Structure formats: structure tokens, C-alpha cells
Amino acid sequence: MTAFDFADVEAFLDSHPDLFEEYLVRRAKCDQVSRWLKEHQSSKVSTSEERRAAAKEPLWPSSAEGLRRRSSHMELRRNFARSKATTAHRTYDEHVSLSEHESQSSMRRRALLRKASSLPPTTAHILSALLESRVNVPQYASSAIDYKYRLKETNEREFFLELVKDISNELDLTNLSYKILINVCILVDADRCSLFLVEGPAHKKTLVSKFFDVHSGTTVRPSSSTLNSNEVQVPWGKGIIGYVAEHGETVNISNAYEDHRFSDEIDKLTGYKTQTILCMAICNSDGEVIGVVQAINKNPMGTPFTEDDEKVLQMYLPFCGISIFNAKLFSESRKEYERSRALLEVVNDLFEEQTDLEKIVRKIMQRALTLLQCERCSVLLLEDIDSPVVKFSKTFELMSPLCNMDRDISMEKLSCSDWLINNSIAELVASTGLPVNISDVCQDPRFDAEADQASGFHIRSVLCVPIWNRTHQIIGVAQILNRLDRKTFDDADQRLFEAFVIFCGLGINNTMMYNQVKKTWAKQSVALDMLSYHATCSKVEVDRLKAAKIPLSSELGIDEFHFNDFSLDNDAMITASLRMFLELGVVQKFKIDYEVLCRWLLTVRKNYRTVAYHNWRHAFNVSQCMFVMITTATFQDVLSDAEILALMVGCLCHDLDHRGTNNAFQAKTGSALALLYGTSATLEHHHFNHAVMILQSEGHNIFANLSSKEYSNMMQLLKQAILSTDLTLHFERRTKFFEHVLSGEFSWAAEEHREVLRSMLMTACDLGAVTRPWEVSKQVAELVTSEFFEQGDRERSELKLTPAAIFDRNRKDELPALQLEWIDGICKPLYQALLKLNRKLQPMVDGIDGNRVKWQGLCMSYQQTRRASESSQSTDLGRNTDSSEDTETFELPKKAEKTSQVKNAEFGSKSDCREVLRFRANKEACNDKAASDDSKTSSGKK
């Protein structure tokens, strides 16, 4: 045997490159090719060589006939290097130089920035243009399958190079997977192929196939919209696919049903019988398994896969691994670009809208649904960020339009869902400040399955993170549910959502600060208004009152239920107020300085406006009613000293700075009071805050000698007393109060029952005019009616609205009937319930009954007068049939409309109830005055 020197062999191979290439294709192993690629990966081809090579031969053949064999292995390597060096980030003009491209890009960018600098109203469009990607993904069509088969038979080297070029520049993972499967089918003559890619973290890997059982004759790719629905997942290490992925070994099976790792489930579903299998791992440049390719049933059918099939597949799959790695890398870069763009668009949204909390939160949730591709997003804001108790005050909810719901669920139901308000996961995140990512809620003990069923929305996975403000305080919680692709939220989703929520926190915090500024402005406006109108009493007034002799209660007549509200002048009411405080013993018990008490009373009187009814006289009459109930009815035996003092102070302060208009009027006009306190108990909150302001003024604190605990308790009692004069709260509480009293379950020892009783006492005193003697009650009704008519006039002139019946001076004849409804529906049940607790309140019930008879007489008189008027009109109308018919068709609807408006005015809005009650009383008085001649007739009928 002749011995060859290595130099001679190398010289022979250099002179016969075709022979070497063919031998390499047939004999080279996968590890040898990989090692060769690693060694030559860093080597670069000079620009001049590339240009010369490009001039000699085009990169891609223009036609099938244009393909020819390369002359050397060096040219093959250079051609492959050029194909990999072709940039994926091509510009719009591929023929311009790099410097020219940079120049054009800079010019476009400067032009866009010049447009953006003027800040037009379309800033969102300019931002979108600035963030528009300048990257074009190259698209290369595959050669025809028939051409590949023909090339395989005629030129194996060109065939192999064609398969490599087919996948080398493909950066779309879906298209790449499809090309790989088609090429593998052709390469090993397989009937069908499947590609499984590794997904998931290292501790929870899975194999996912979006293209399953692709055969070599496939010409149309599956629609991208159906990719997720056609996914096949294989657990790591399970079955033949999992075994190959876990161990990295090649599996070649001649009879699939004889292998214990094979599962025939797919065959049963598809009716296709698997006979032979060739399964091989796809690795990246680091040797890590990133996928598995599986070829099924070599053609002709029944022929096993050969060793040559394994070798050629081992040579091709490293190129597939490189292409898959590049495609995944490009896909991740695109995702990061889209995420960064979305975050910048969120910033744009925040600066565009900072005045409306609901609008900005809705924009944020819309961005979150789009960015994270989830079914549902929720934002829950804390009621008090400084409180250790987690309680959400506002909840915002948005459902993805791409979410496939089994049944329609209205957003109103979702926004009021108990699952949102009582969400233990959200409460946990708000209390700990740590994000919670639950991949399977059914396996988590913190999840409430019953609430999930009750909401009608099935939850699979939850990602919940805290929302921080600029001072790093938790102001709420953001939460997304169920990825649209039915996968779990991974670490990348969590990091993105946390970054996203940072911007949300800034936007929400800025909006809340804006609302606080608005409230501060409203508060300042109210304070300036009060200061411009009110002032404290003078020292002369205090000294005069301090030196005055205070008459006894019997001399003043304030110890009687049937007290005349108009028997005392302004100064006498001040001395009577002093007498009530002295006789109740609260001055001595709470060590109230006498001069401070005098100054406080005079200032309180001065802080009532000169309106028709809600003035200082009304406040004094309410306090006198409370005084007589405490003393004459002996409620002082069951009420504590602190409760008595709070109730008396509350009565005197319960209508401080009343403007002669009700809560509904404040809301309609958008007054500073409505902006400051909202539309719920607007005036009552203002009365309490005004009382606090007077108490905090120098020399006015009658609670100065109380301890810190006593003072806090006293202020709480005072607030409850004043707010309870809002009839909305009265309606909410009176049902339980009536039940406790009528059933005999009322307990003086239960604090909850005592609080309700105090509220009922305040309401009974506030409406006490209905229990006064008829002449007094009628005069009070005239005052209330006058004040209400003034508001109705303002509604008609300023707001261009038609006032309700109780505010319309043109409809005063309708008031007696309304007054009867008010007495029967509101007043009498309250006093009867109190009478059951204390029989000494019988005079108040008797007063109501007597006044009701008077109102009944007025109502009957009005009805008789109306019937007589209608009768006379019908007589006149009978003379002219045509005019009679026309009048009837006009008048009857008007009457029905009038009745409907009266009922709506009385019972349609609870915010008007308090004024409705007083209005009815006053209107009754007004009706009595208008029908003063008929009152004698009514009493005679009685």
C-alpha cells in the first residue's frame, strides 16, 4: 500500500474541490459541521472580496436553469457567508449607501421633530410617526417543491445549498417552521413531518408544535389566526418527542407501535397510521436543545429510515437551529420594541389627560389589554392610603373585545362585582406591596372559587401588582386576568406589567392631585365667601350678654311642647339658649367657660344668613324642641351628658350658613359647595365644617376643657347629629328603628341602637313645626313656602328649568294634598315610634293629628272649589261642542302631567326630601293663608 504524505493529500483535494465537496456532503457528521462553523464563525470576508464575488455571480439565482455548481469549497463558504451577512434591517432603499441612508433618516427625523415642536392637537399621531419602525423584514419565497425534488436527483450539493438558503434569511418564526418541515420531508422522503419548539422557563419546559403533520405536498400555509387553536403541547421528557428533547439523542423506529414511548392517540383522532419514525433534536450554537423535528413514514410507505437519512438530517438541522435562534431573537427584539413603544404611548396619554380620573384609568386599561394580550383588566384604588386597613373606594373594569365569552356580561355588573370589592388577592398585594402571579387559581388557596362562580367570569390566571405614587406609597392595585392565548403570565409579562404600572401610578397620582387642587380651590372659594359675609361677635355684645340676667325656663315658656316659635326676639332667643345649657347642667359638668359660651352663641347666631326659613330662629326652635324632649319627656334619664351636649350643640348648628337653597340646587348649579363636598349631603357636611370652624376660632371652643379622648368622642357625636338631619340618611335608618321599636327589641345598652335613636331625635326636632299649634305651624309653613318659591324662581330664571310643584309659586293650590301625604308617610310614623319608646311624647302626636285635620279641610275646600270651577267651565264649553272637545284633549294630559311631576318632585329624589317636608308644612300654611276665609268653614266641618 502506497503511503501518502499529508501535504500530497491536501494538494490533491485542492486540485479536486468538487470531489471533496461531494465526499463532505456524503460523509461529514453533524458534530464535524458544527465544529467547523464554530471555528469559522468569527472569520469575516473582506468587502472587496464580497464585491468581486458578487460581481462574478449573483447571490440568488434568477431561475432554475441559472443554477450551476460552485467551482470550489471556498466559494460555497463565501456564498453562505454573504447570505448570512445580508442585513435583516433593510431600509426602504436598499441600493443607497450607509451614509446616504443615515442622512435621509436624519432628515426625516428632523422634519418630524420640527412638526412635533409646535405641539399641535394631533400629538399622538406625531408620536406614532416618530416611533414608527424603520425596519423591513426580508421576505424570500421558497423555490417550487417540484424543482427541489428535481434538484435532489440531479445535483445533491446544489439541492442541499438550496435548502440552506431557503431558511437562512427567514426571520418570521411561523414561515421558518413551515419551510423547515417541507424541506425535511423532501430531504428524507418522509410522508409527514412535525416540528416542536422548546418554550417555557428552565424548570418548566414544554414542547409546542404550531405545525403538526405537515406533508411534502402542502402548498398553503395554515392561517395565523388558527395557530393557537392548532397547538400541540408535549410535556418535557414524555413520549418519543420528550425523550429526544431531554436526552438529545436520535430515535429511528421501524415500527412505532412496538415502542413503549409511542402514543397512538393522534392516529386514532386523524385515522392516519404511523409506521416508521425518525426523530432528532435541533440545537443552537451552544449545543442546547431548542426544538425537535419528527419525520413519519418514509416513502415508499413501510420503508424504514436509513442511516444516510440520519446523517443528512444531522447536517441540515444545525442550519435550522441557527435560523430558529435568529428568528426567536428577532421576535424578542420586535416584542421589546412594541413594548417600549406602548410605554411611550402611555406617557403621551398621561400628559394628554390629567383632569379626569375615569378617563385616564380607562386609557391605561386599554393599553394594558393590548400590550399584554389578556382578557380582562381591573384597577382598584384605595380609600385611604395612610390607613392600615385595606379598603378600596373606586373600582375600574375593562374587558378585552377579543375575549370569547360564553354569555354576555354587562360592564355594570362587572364594575359592581363582589369579587372585585372583596378580592383577597388584591387586598394582599395592597397590604404587602409585593406582586402576585398565579398561573392556576384553582390550585391557590388565596383564591375564592365561590366569588369566581358568582361573577360569571371564569378566571384561570391572575397577575396583580401594586400601584405606587411618586412618594412610594401604595395608592391602589392593578390586575390582569387570563392571557388570550390561554397561557400563563410569565416573568417577562410581570416585568412589563410592573413597568407599565409605574406610569399608571404617576398618571393616577397626578390626576388625584389635580382633583385635590380643585377641591382646595372650592374650599378657598367657600371660605372667602363665608369670611366676606360673616364675622364674629363684638366684645360689647359678649359683655352685655354676660352681665344680663337669665330668666327661668318657665318664664320663657321653653319647657312646653306647644311652644310658640315666634314668641321671642333675637336677643331673647340667645338668653333662652343660655338658660337651656344651664338648666341641663352641661356648663358645670363639662366646665364650659361662661364667657366662651356667650361668645360662641352670639357668633353662631351671626353665622346664620337672613333667609326666609333656615335662619337663626329655626335653629333655636329645633334646639328648644330637643330641650323639651330631654327634660319634660325625661330623655335625660337614658342619654349620657356627652350625648345631651352634642345634641344641643348640633341643633343650634345644624343649618349654619344655609343659603336658602337645597342640595339638588347646589348640584344643578355646580356650586363651590357641590365641588367641595360632592352631591351627597352637601349642605349637611358644610354645616358641620362651619360649626367646627367656629369652635376652632379663638375664644369660641366650648369643648376646651375636655380631654383628648372626650373631645374626639364629642366631635364624632356632633358630626352624627348634624349629618342625621339629611333625610336621605333618615330613610336609610328609620326602617330598622321602626322594627326594633315595634318588636320590643330596642336596647338602650346597644350603641348602634342609641346612635339610631339620636338620629331620630334630631329629625323629630328638625321637623317639629308640624307638632306646634295650628297658627304657629301655619306661619312656619308660609316661611318655608316663601323660601322654596324663591329657589324655584332662580331655577326658572338662572337655569332655565321648570321647577317642581313644591318650588313653583304658580302651583301653590296643590300643596294641601302633598302635605297630607307628607304627614301620613313621614312625620306621623316617626313620632308614633318615638311615642312607643316614651309615652310622654303624646302631646307631639296630638299636635300632628290636629294639624292634619286642618290640612284635610283645606284639601277638601280646594277640591270643592276646583270641581265648581270645572262644572262652570263644562257648562260654558257645552255650548260649543267643537271647542269643548278641543279643551278636554288639552286639559286632561296637562292634569296628568302635573300630578306626575308633583309625585316625582316629592319622592323621586331623596336629596329634596328634607326640603319637601318643610315645604309641605309651609305650603300648607301658605294654603291656609290663601284660604283664610275657608279655614273657619273647615273647622266648622270638623
Coordinates of C-alpha atoms in Angstrom, one line a residue, residues 58-67 147 165:
P58 CA -25.4 36.8 -8.2
L59 CA -26.5 35.9 -4.7
W60 CA -29.7 34.3 -5.7
P61 CA -30.3 32.5 -9.0
S62 CA -32.8 34.2 -11.2
S63 CA -34.3 30.9 -12.5
A64 CA -33.9 27.2 -12.2
E65 CA -31.7 27.0 -15.3
G66 CA -29.5 29.6 -13.8
L67 CA -28.3 27.3 -11.0
Y147 CA -37.8 22.0 -8.5
K165 CA -30.6 29.3 1.6

